[in-house]
CSV table of C-alpha atoms in Angstrom, one decimal:
chain,number,residue,atom,x,y,z
A,1,MET,CA,18.2,10.9,25.3
A,2,ARG,CA,19.8,14.0,23.8
A,3,ILE,CA,18.0,17.4,23.9
A,4,VAL,CA,19.4,20.6,22.3
A,5,ILE,CA,18.3,23.9,23.9
A,6,ALA,CA,18.7,26.7,21.3
A,7,PRO,CA,16.7,29.8,22.4
A,8,ASP,CA,17.0,33.6,21.9
A,9,LYS,CA,16.8,35.9,24.9
A,10,PHE,CA,13.5,36.7,26.7
A,11,LYS,CA,13.8,40.5,26.2
A,12,GLY,CA,13.6,42.5,29.4
A,13,SER,CA,13.8,39.3,31.5
A,14,LEU,CA,16.5,36.7,30.7
A,15,SER,CA,19.5,36.4,28.4
A,16,ALA,CA,19.6,33.4,26.1
A,17,PRO,CA,22.3,31.7,28.3
A,18,ASP,CA,19.9,32.2,31.3
A,19,VAL,CA,17.0,30.7,29.4
A,20,CYS,CA,19.2,27.7,28.6
A,21,ARG,CA,20.3,27.3,32.2
A,22,HIS,CA,16.8,27.4,33.6
A,23,LEU,CA,15.4,25.0,31.1
A,24,GLU,CA,18.2,22.6,31.7
A,25,LYS,CA,17.6,22.8,35.4
A,26,GLY,CA,14.0,21.9,34.9
A,27,LEU,CA,14.8,19.0,32.5
A,28,GLN,CA,17.4,17.6,34.8
A,29,ALA,CA,15.0,17.8,37.8
A,30,ALA,CA,12.4,15.8,36.0
A,31,ALA,CA,14.8,13.2,34.5
A,32,GLY,CA,14.5,10.8,37.5
A,33,THR,CA,10.8,10.8,37.9
A,34,ALA,CA,10.3,10.6,34.1
A,35,GLN,CA,12.5,7.5,34.0
A,36,ILE,CA,14.7,9.0,31.3
A,37,SER,CA,18.3,7.9,31.9
A,38,ASN,CA,21.5,9.2,30.3
A,39,LEU,CA,20.0,12.7,29.6
A,40,ASP,CA,22.4,14.6,27.5
A,41,ILE,CA,21.6,18.4,27.2
A,42,ILE,CA,23.4,20.7,24.8
A,43,ARG,CA,23.0,24.4,25.3
A,44,ILE,CA,23.3,26.6,22.3
A,45,PRO,CA,22.2,30.2,23.0
A,46,VAL,CA,21.3,31.9,19.7
A,47,ALA,CA,20.2,35.3,18.4
A,48,ASP,CA,19.0,37.0,15.2
A,49,GLY,CA,22.0,39.3,14.8
A,50,GLY,CA,20.9,42.0,17.3
A,51,GLU,CA,21.2,41.9,21.0
A,52,GLY,CA,22.3,38.5,22.2
A,53,THR,CA,24.6,37.8,19.3
A,54,LEU,CA,27.6,38.2,21.5
A,55,ASP,CA,26.3,35.7,24.0
A,56,ALA,CA,25.6,33.3,21.1
A,57,ALA,CA,29.2,33.7,19.9
A,58,VAL,CA,30.7,33.1,23.4
A,59,GLY,CA,28.5,30.1,23.9
A,60,SER,CA,29.9,28.7,20.6
A,61,GLY,CA,33.5,28.8,21.5
A,62,PHE,CA,34.5,32.4,20.9
A,63,THR,CA,36.5,34.2,23.6
A,64,ARG,CA,35.1,37.3,25.1
A,65,ARG,CA,37.3,40.4,24.9
A,66,SER,CA,36.7,43.9,26.0
A,67,ALA,CA,37.8,47.4,25.1
A,68,THR,CA,37.1,50.9,26.5
A,69,VAL,CA,35.2,52.9,23.8
A,70,SER,CA,32.9,55.9,23.5
A,71,GLY,CA,29.3,55.3,24.3
A,72,PRO,CA,26.5,56.8,22.3
A,73,THR,CA,26.7,60.1,24.2
A,74,GLY,CA,30.5,60.1,24.3
A,75,GLN,CA,31.0,58.7,27.7
A,76,PRO,CA,33.7,56.1,28.1
A,77,ILE,CA,32.3,52.6,28.5
A,78,LYS,CA,33.6,49.1,28.6
A,79,ALA,CA,32.2,47.1,25.7
A,80,ASP,CA,32.7,43.4,24.9
A,81,PHE,CA,33.3,41.7,21.6
A,82,ALA,CA,34.2,38.0,20.8
A,83,VAL,CA,37.1,36.5,19.0
A,84,ARG,CA,37.8,33.0,17.5
A,85,GLY,CA,40.9,32.7,15.5
A,86,HIS,CA,40.9,35.5,12.9
A,87,GLU,CA,37.1,36.0,13.2
A,88,ALA,CA,35.4,38.5,15.5
A,89,VAL,CA,31.7,39.1,16.4
A,90,ILE,CA,30.8,42.6,17.3
A,91,GLU,CA,27.4,43.4,18.8
A,92,MET,CA,26.7,47.1,18.1
A,93,ALA,CA,24.4,47.4,21.1
A,94,ALA,CA,27.3,46.8,23.4
A,95,ALA,CA,29.0,50.0,22.3
A,96,SER,CA,26.3,52.2,20.7
A,97,GLY,CA,23.1,50.8,22.1
A,98,LEU,CA,19.9,52.6,23.1
A,99,ALA,CA,20.1,50.9,26.5
A,100,LEU,CA,23.3,52.7,27.2
A,101,LEU,CA,21.7,56.2,27.1
A,102,PRO,CA,21.8,57.7,30.6
A,103,GLN,CA,18.1,58.4,30.7
A,104,VAL,CA,17.2,54.9,29.5
A,105,ARG,CA,19.5,53.3,32.1
A,106,GLY,CA,17.6,55.4,34.7
A,107,GLY,CA,14.3,53.9,33.6
A,108,GLY,CA,13.3,56.8,31.3
A,109,GLN,CA,12.8,57.2,27.6
A,110,PRO,CA,15.2,58.6,25.0
A,111,ASP,CA,14.7,62.2,24.0
A,112,SER,CA,15.2,64.6,21.2
A,113,ALA,CA,18.6,65.7,22.4
A,114,THR,CA,20.2,62.2,22.2
A,115,ALA,CA,18.2,61.3,19.0
A,116,THR,CA,20.1,64.0,17.1
A,117,THR,CA,23.5,63.7,18.8
A,118,ALA,CA,24.0,60.0,19.6
A,119,THR,CA,27.0,58.5,17.8
A,120,SER,CA,28.1,55.1,16.5
A,121,LEU,CA,31.7,56.0,17.3
A,122,GLY,CA,32.2,53.2,19.8
A,123,THR,CA,31.2,50.6,17.3
A,124,GLY,CA,34.0,51.8,15.0
A,125,GLN,CA,36.4,51.7,18.0
A,126,LEU,CA,35.4,48.1,18.7
A,127,ILE,CA,36.1,47.2,15.1
A,128,ARG,CA,39.6,48.6,15.5
A,129,ALA,CA,40.0,46.6,18.7
A,130,ALA,CA,39.1,43.5,16.8
A,131,LEU,CA,41.7,44.4,14.1
A,132,ASP,CA,44.3,44.8,16.9
A,133,ALA,CA,43.4,41.3,18.0
A,134,GLY,CA,44.3,40.0,14.6
A,135,CYS,CA,40.8,39.5,13.2
A,136,ARG,CA,40.3,39.8,9.5
A,137,ARG,CA,36.7,38.6,9.2
A,138,ILE,CA,34.2,40.6,11.3
A,139,VAL,CA,30.6,39.9,11.8
A,140,LEU,CA,28.8,43.1,12.7
A,141,GLY,CA,25.5,42.4,14.5
A,142,VAL,CA,23.3,45.5,14.4
A,143,GLY,CA,20.2,46.3,16.3
A,144,GLY,CA,19.1,48.3,19.4
A,145,SER,CA,21.2,51.3,18.4
A,146,ALA,CA,20.8,54.8,19.9
A,147,ASN,CA,22.2,56.7,16.9
A,148,THR,CA,20.9,57.9,13.6
A,149,ASP,CA,24.2,59.1,12.2
A,150,GLY,CA,24.5,56.9,9.0
A,151,GLY,CA,27.5,55.2,10.5
A,152,ALA,CA,29.5,58.4,10.4
A,153,GLY,CA,30.6,57.8,14.0
A,154,LEU,CA,31.7,54.3,13.1
A,155,LEU,CA,33.9,55.7,10.3
A,156,GLN,CA,35.3,58.2,12.7
A,157,GLY,CA,36.2,55.4,15.0
A,158,LEU,CA,38.2,54.0,12.1
A,159,GLY,CA,40.1,57.2,11.4
A,160,ALA,CA,37.9,59.2,9.1
A,161,ARG,CA,37.5,62.9,9.8
A,162,PHE,CA,34.2,64.7,9.1
A,163,LEU,CA,34.8,68.4,8.3
A,164,ASP,CA,32.7,71.5,7.9
A,165,ALA,CA,33.3,74.3,5.3
A,166,THR,CA,35.9,75.9,7.6
A,167,GLY,CA,37.9,72.7,8.1
A,168,ASN,CA,36.7,72.1,11.6
A,169,GLU,CA,35.6,68.6,12.7
A,170,LEU,CA,31.8,68.2,13.1
A,171,PRO,CA,30.4,67.4,16.5
A,172,ALA,CA,28.9,63.9,17.0
A,173,GLY,CA,25.5,62.8,15.9
A,174,GLY,CA,23.4,62.7,12.8
A,175,ALA,CA,22.1,66.2,12.9
A,176,ALA,CA,25.6,67.6,12.5
A,177,LEU,CA,26.0,66.0,9.1
A,178,ALA,CA,23.8,68.8,7.7
A,179,ASN,CA,27.0,70.9,7.8
A,180,LEU,CA,29.3,68.3,6.3
A,181,HIS,CA,31.6,69.6,3.6
A,182,ARG,CA,34.4,67.1,3.3
A,183,ILE,CA,35.4,63.7,4.6
A,184,ASP,CA,39.2,63.2,5.1
A,185,PHE,CA,40.2,59.5,4.8
A,186,THR,CA,43.9,60.2,5.0
A,187,GLU,CA,44.2,58.4,8.4
A,188,PHE,CA,41.6,55.8,7.7
A,189,GLU,CA,42.5,52.3,9.1
A,190,PRO,CA,44.7,50.6,6.4
A,191,ARG,CA,44.0,47.1,7.8
A,192,LEU,CA,40.4,47.3,6.5
A,193,VAL,CA,41.6,46.6,3.0
A,194,GLU,CA,42.3,43.0,4.0
A,195,THR,CA,39.3,42.6,6.2
A,196,ARG,CA,35.9,41.1,5.2
A,197,PHE,CA,32.7,42.3,6.9
A,198,VAL,CA,29.4,40.6,7.3
A,199,LEU,CA,26.4,42.8,8.2
A,200,ALA,CA,24.1,40.6,10.2
A,201,SER,CA,20.7,42.3,9.9
A,202,ASP,CA,17.1,41.5,9.1
A,203,VAL,CA,16.2,45.2,8.5
A,204,ASP,CA,15.8,45.9,4.7
A,205,ASN,CA,15.0,49.6,4.9
A,206,PRO,CA,17.0,52.0,2.7
A,207,LEU,CA,18.9,54.9,4.3
A,208,LEU,CA,16.7,57.8,3.2
A,209,GLY,CA,13.1,58.7,2.7
A,210,PRO,CA,9.8,57.6,4.2
A,211,GLN,CA,11.1,54.1,4.8
A,212,GLY,CA,14.5,55.2,5.8
A,213,ALA,CA,16.5,55.2,9.0
A,214,ALA,CA,15.3,58.5,10.4
A,215,ALA,CA,11.6,58.1,9.5
A,216,VAL,CA,11.1,54.5,10.6
A,217,PHE,CA,13.4,54.2,13.5
A,218,GLY,CA,14.1,57.7,14.6
A,219,PRO,CA,10.9,58.1,16.7
A,220,GLN,CA,11.9,55.0,18.7
A,221,LYS,CA,15.0,56.8,19.7
A,222,GLY,CA,13.3,60.0,20.8
A,223,ALA,CA,13.2,61.9,17.5
A,224,THR,CA,10.4,64.4,17.0
A,225,PRO,CA,8.8,64.9,13.6
A,226,GLN,CA,11.1,67.9,13.2
A,227,ASP,CA,14.1,65.8,14.2
A,228,VAL,CA,13.2,63.2,11.6
A,229,ASP,CA,13.2,65.8,8.8
A,230,LEU,CA,16.4,67.2,10.1
A,231,LEU,CA,18.1,63.8,10.3
A,232,ASP,CA,16.9,62.7,6.9
A,233,THR,CA,18.2,65.9,5.3
A,234,ALA,CA,21.5,65.5,7.1
A,235,LEU,CA,21.9,61.9,6.0
A,236,ALA,CA,21.2,62.9,2.4
A,237,ARG,CA,24.0,65.4,2.7
A,238,PHE,CA,26.3,62.6,4.0
A,239,VAL,CA,25.5,60.6,0.9
A,240,GLU,CA,26.2,63.5,-1.4
A,241,VAL,CA,29.6,64.2,0.2
A,242,LEU,CA,30.6,60.6,0.5
A,243,ALA,CA,29.8,60.1,-3.2
A,244,ARG,CA,32.3,62.8,-4.0
A,245,GLU,CA,34.9,61.0,-2.0
A,246,ILE,CA,34.5,57.4,-3.0
A,247,GLY,CA,32.3,57.5,-6.1
A,248,PHE,CA,28.9,56.5,-7.3
A,249,ARG,CA,28.7,53.4,-5.1
A,250,ALA,CA,28.0,55.7,-2.2
A,251,GLU,CA,24.7,56.7,-3.9
A,252,ARG,CA,23.8,53.1,-4.8
A,253,ALA,CA,24.5,51.9,-1.3
A,254,ALA,CA,21.9,54.4,0.1
A,255,GLU,CA,19.2,52.4,-1.7
A,256,ALA,CA,20.5,49.0,-0.7
A,257,PRO,CA,18.3,46.8,1.5
A,258,GLY,CA,19.7,47.2,5.0
A,259,ALA,CA,21.3,50.6,4.5
A,260,GLY,CA,18.9,52.0,7.1
A,261,ALA,CA,19.7,49.4,9.7
A,262,ALA,CA,21.0,50.6,13.1
A,263,GLY,CA,20.5,54.3,12.4
A,264,GLY,CA,22.3,54.0,9.0
A,265,VAL,CA,25.3,52.1,10.2
A,266,GLY,CA,24.2,49.5,7.6
A,267,TYR,CA,24.9,52.2,5.0
A,268,ALA,CA,28.5,52.9,6.1
A,269,ALA,CA,29.2,49.2,6.3
A,270,ILE,CA,27.9,48.6,2.8
A,271,ALA,CA,29.3,51.7,1.1
A,272,VAL,CA,32.7,52.0,2.8
A,273,LEU,CA,33.5,48.6,4.4
A,274,ALA,CA,32.1,46.6,1.5
A,275,ALA,CA,30.1,44.5,3.9
A,276,THR,CA,27.9,41.7,2.7
A,277,ARG,CA,24.4,41.8,4.3
A,278,ARG,CA,23.0,38.5,5.5
A,279,PRO,CA,20.0,37.6,7.6
A,280,GLY,CA,21.1,37.7,11.2
A,281,ILE,CA,19.7,34.3,12.2
A,282,ASP,CA,21.6,32.7,9.3
A,283,VAL,CA,24.9,34.2,10.4
A,284,VAL,CA,24.4,33.2,14.0
A,285,LEU,CA,23.4,29.6,13.1
A,286,GLU,CA,26.4,29.4,10.9
A,287,PHE,CA,29.0,30.4,13.6
A,288,THR,CA,27.2,28.4,16.3
A,289,GLN,CA,27.4,25.4,14.0
A,290,LEU,CA,23.9,24.5,15.0
A,291,SER,CA,23.2,22.1,12.2
A,292,HIS,CA,26.3,20.1,13.0
A,293,ARG,CA,25.6,20.1,16.7
A,294,LEU,CA,22.0,18.7,16.2
A,295,ALA,CA,23.4,15.3,15.2
A,296,GLY,CA,21.9,12.6,17.4
A,297,ALA,CA,19.4,14.9,19.1
A,298,ASP,CA,16.0,13.6,20.0
A,299,LEU,CA,14.4,17.0,20.6
A,300,VAL,CA,15.2,20.6,20.0
A,301,ILE,CA,13.8,23.4,22.3
A,302,THR,CA,13.9,26.9,21.0
A,303,GLY,CA,12.0,30.1,21.9
A,304,GLU,CA,12.0,33.8,22.6
A,305,GLY,CA,10.1,36.3,24.8
A,306,SER,CA,7.2,36.9,22.5
A,307,LEU,CA,6.3,34.4,19.8
A,308,ASP,CA,4.1,36.2,17.4
A,309,GLU,CA,3.7,37.1,13.7
A,310,GLN,CA,7.0,39.0,13.7
A,311,SER,CA,8.7,35.8,14.7
A,312,LEU,CA,7.5,34.2,11.5
A,313,LEU,CA,9.5,36.7,9.5
A,314,GLY,CA,12.9,35.1,10.2
A,315,LYS,CA,13.4,35.5,13.9
A,316,THR,CA,15.4,33.1,15.9
A,317,PRO,CA,12.8,30.4,16.6
A,318,MET,CA,12.0,30.0,12.9
A,319,GLY,CA,15.7,29.6,12.0
A,320,VAL,CA,16.1,26.9,14.6
A,321,ALA,CA,12.9,25.2,13.6
A,322,ARG,CA,14.1,25.1,9.9
A,323,ALA,CA,17.4,23.6,11.0
A,324,ALA,CA,15.7,21.0,13.1
A,325,ALA,CA,13.3,20.1,10.3
A,326,SER,CA,16.2,19.6,7.9
A,327,ALA,CA,17.7,17.1,10.3
A,328,GLY,CA,14.3,15.4,10.9
A,329,ILE,CA,14.3,16.3,14.6
A,330,PRO,CA,11.1,17.4,16.4
A,331,VAL,CA,11.2,20.9,17.8
A,332,VAL,CA,9.1,22.7,20.5
A,333,ALA,CA,9.1,26.4,21.5
A,334,VAL,CA,9.0,28.1,24.9
A,335,CYS,CA,8.1,31.8,25.2
A,336,GLY,CA,6.8,34.4,27.6
A,337,ARG,CA,3.6,34.7,25.6
A,338,THR,CA,2.3,33.7,22.1
A,339,THR,CA,-0.2,35.2,19.8
A,340,LEU,CA,0.2,32.5,17.2
A,341,SER,CA,-2.8,30.4,16.4
A,342,PRO,CA,-2.5,26.6,16.6
A,343,GLU,CA,-2.4,26.5,12.8
A,344,GLN,CA,0.4,29.0,12.7
A,345,GLN,CA,2.3,27.1,15.3
A,346,GLN,CA,2.0,23.9,13.3
A,347,ASP,CA,2.9,25.6,10.0
A,348,SER,CA,6.0,27.0,11.7
A,349,GLY,CA,7.1,23.4,12.4
A,350,PHE,CA,6.6,23.4,16.2
A,351,ARG,CA,5.2,20.3,17.7
A,352,GLN,CA,4.0,22.4,20.7
A,353,VAL,CA,4.4,25.9,22.1
A,354,TYR,CA,4.8,26.4,25.8
A,355,PRO,CA,4.1,30.0,27.0
A,356,LEU,CA,4.8,31.1,30.5
A,357,THR,CA,1.4,32.7,30.5
A,358,ALA,CA,-0.1,29.1,30.5
A,359,LEU,CA,1.4,28.8,34.0
A,360,GLU,CA,1.0,32.4,35.2
A,361,PRO,CA,-1.5,34.6,33.3
A,362,LYS,CA,-0.1,37.8,34.7
A,363,VAL,CA,2.5,39.1,32.3
A,364,ASP,CA,4.4,41.2,34.9
A,365,ILE,CA,4.8,38.1,37.1
A,366,CYS,CA,6.0,36.1,34.1
A,367,ILE,CA,8.7,38.7,33.5
A,368,ALA,CA,9.7,38.8,37.1
A,369,GLU,CA,9.7,35.1,37.6
A,370,ALA,CA,10.6,33.9,34.2
A,371,GLY,CA,13.5,31.7,35.5
A,372,SER,CA,11.4,29.6,37.8
A,373,LEU,CA,8.6,29.3,35.3
A,374,LEU,CA,11.0,28.1,32.6
A,375,GLU,CA,12.2,25.4,35.0
A,376,GLN,CA,8.6,24.2,35.4
A,377,LEU,CA,8.2,24.2,31.6
A,378,GLY,CA,11.4,22.1,31.4
A,379,LYS,CA,9.8,19.6,33.8
A,380,ASN,CA,6.6,19.5,31.8
A,381,ILE,CA,8.4,18.9,28.5
A,382,LEU,CA,10.4,16.0,29.9
A,383,HIS,CA,7.4,14.4,31.5
A,384,GLU,CA,5.6,14.6,28.2
A,385,LEU,CA,8.6,12.9,26.5
A,386,ALA,CA,8.1,10.0,28.9
A,387,ASN,CA,4.3,10.1,28.8
A,388,PRO,CA,3.2,11.3,25.3
A,389,ALA,CA,-0.5,10.9,26.2
A,390,ALA,CA,-0.3,13.5,29.0
A,391,ALA,CA,-1.7,16.9,28.2
A,392,ASP,CA,0.8,19.7,28.1
A,393,ALA,CA,0.7,23.0,29.9
A,394,THR,CA,-0.7,24.8,26.9
A,395,GLY,CA,-3.6,22.5,26.4
A,396,THR,CA,-2.3,21.2,23.1
A,397,LYS,CA,-3.0,17.4,22.8
A,398,GLU,CA,-0.6,16.4,20.1
A,399,PRO,CA,1.7,13.7,21.5
A,400,LEU,CA,5.3,14.7,22.1
A,401,ASN,CA,6.7,11.3,21.2
A,402,VAL,CA,10.2,11.4,19.7
């Protein structure tokens, strides 16, 4: 019996590798009593291009590396990236993430000050570290960013200088771009010419306007309505000046789907790094080689913290379910909670959905004890493989025969 475990993280509770580990523990514990011999479990942590992408890369054979870079408020931090041959995977949240803000680490909320001054500098520095490691294909997984600087910080990390009318370098952050006069690319990283970038993102927002980076995502980062107006105006100035430096493609890139991703880092990646934007889950499933590793599997288990209508828009469980369906392998999902109807679950390709809330109705306890509850779900799943007539923990009666 071969089971592939390919979940995303349970946000705020467990990383994807932890989810895999607890499910495997439950499956193994039940193997004896379920009379299933030769149980072969393959763990493949996955992600949708945002937080957790680095774990997925390392779980797929990439080697974890680290570099000291500037965090979103300029403080030095140690950030990881992953390398396999000449390919690197960079998770933006590791260097420029919202969770790295001092007030967020202390249990608070982001505020107006960091919303206008947070920088993506560290992400650019991570790219340079990947270049130093010999990488010439870089997957940039964006999501969970603290900045709204249009990727100006990222470009600074690669050698660009952002200057005001007097020739002085601008301070960090999106708001400062309102005073941008010129961008000096003289010392820009020359190895970028031979480097290909993939922007792993499901966000299709443009850079500017009511659906842009500042308007849609700025408030989540602490921006007030006044901050949003200031940041949008500053980003428009960035586009204007960059167009003078590199040509009309800078204006076109501002309208490109995904330009507004990660506080506008998508814009800099598309306009300057010539990045190709792809759905995050497709990129991750490609480098994890999930389709290839499904060969011979009898069941696939996927999942994420909350399985809801957003999940249906291309999140990790849907990508895994599609891959399993293509291989003709049944798939079930585990989650902290679900708001999907039985019809939606079936239409998504899941034989069954197992929420932690079916075992423990209190959400706060589910979050605190997710590991042990997942182990119980693992036991339930294996028992149902051995006894398809048994009712599952969710009350769904469809047999789990494989």
